[in-house]
């Protein structure tokens, strides 16, 4: 397995900056990454300046140092968020920066750390970094997350390979799933964008009232949709009209369900990696939208932390459609990283819904969105439910049914 070349890094950096962030001349770019990715970050900064970036701010952390604070500090201390960090984040959002995140973390970095500490951190950071969070949630800032292979991550994914081989192997899988292993990644992404647009248009024209999911694992659940729901997928546009891709890779088409109208049972089909803890066979029962019982074969305590984060974490915020033929599923690799694994199969998320998935949602207050059925929570956690035999029926307001998925794939194959 060949390790990644500087030419490939350059092409990948270009995909992130120009397609992912769609960086505009004069715009500020903010890049956050782990120190293991300094070569990629240098390529990103160079590419950004070559394309006229006004200023590039890099934030390089070290995940092992990051872990130490969770080892040594009390849970209570995570209820406050560092002021300087909130100022940095909020100022980036307020000046309209493009926000680029390089994800390369060891999936088991947080093994053995008290989940309460991480939960406190998430809640504190969300309230301290309101401009930052709203900038992304309400389409004011472009943002993009990409993956990058670190030796620590690679060894978890390919434990039987030596560090160098595993890292090269993971890089190959990342570039492939990011559609960055051909001659013209930008053209590949343009084609990808068009196929998303056609699927979303079809789904939006159907105006489904609910979705009915069934498979052999025991999933049998009806998820109500708000009348004004919108299906999104691929990239999105800022309020200022800049088209960008928040996730590279991305394969999902998604909407936000009506938080009060989920009925039935869903069983997960892939393990969920939650801060280093694997949660398997998640089994949730819903009534009137709310989780009434939950169970997991492994990692049930971590699941409890997710479900019990706050009131909103008992409700669904997202339903996403991904056909079984997605390149991520096809690699056969369990990446142990949500950016990749969430694109492997159809999923739901507990927690926050998307203003973007409701007509006019970006101009609505959180209270009005909640009233309209779009969930609100400090958390948003995806779990996979797609299987090769999954069927999803779209139910119209008059009760008539149109199949959306049969046997894990689009019922209508060409649009
Ligand atoms: Zn999703």
XYZ file of N, CA and C and ligand atoms in Angstrom, residues 252 318 320 342 347 382, ligand 1:
19
model
N -25.584 11.313 2.063
C -26.921 11.261 2.646
C -27.865 12.333 2.127
N -33.264 13.944 13.000
C -32.849 13.704 11.622
C -33.256 12.309 11.158
N -32.131 10.165 7.645
C -31.275 10.281 6.455
C -31.331 9.009 5.616
N -21.483 7.519 9.211
C -22.866 7.993 9.090
C -23.290 8.022 7.621
N -29.814 6.385 8.409
C -29.733 6.591 9.855
C -30.769 7.572 10.375
N -25.980 10.503 15.543
C -26.484 9.623 14.494
C -26.292 8.163 14.873
Zn -26.947 12.471 8.910
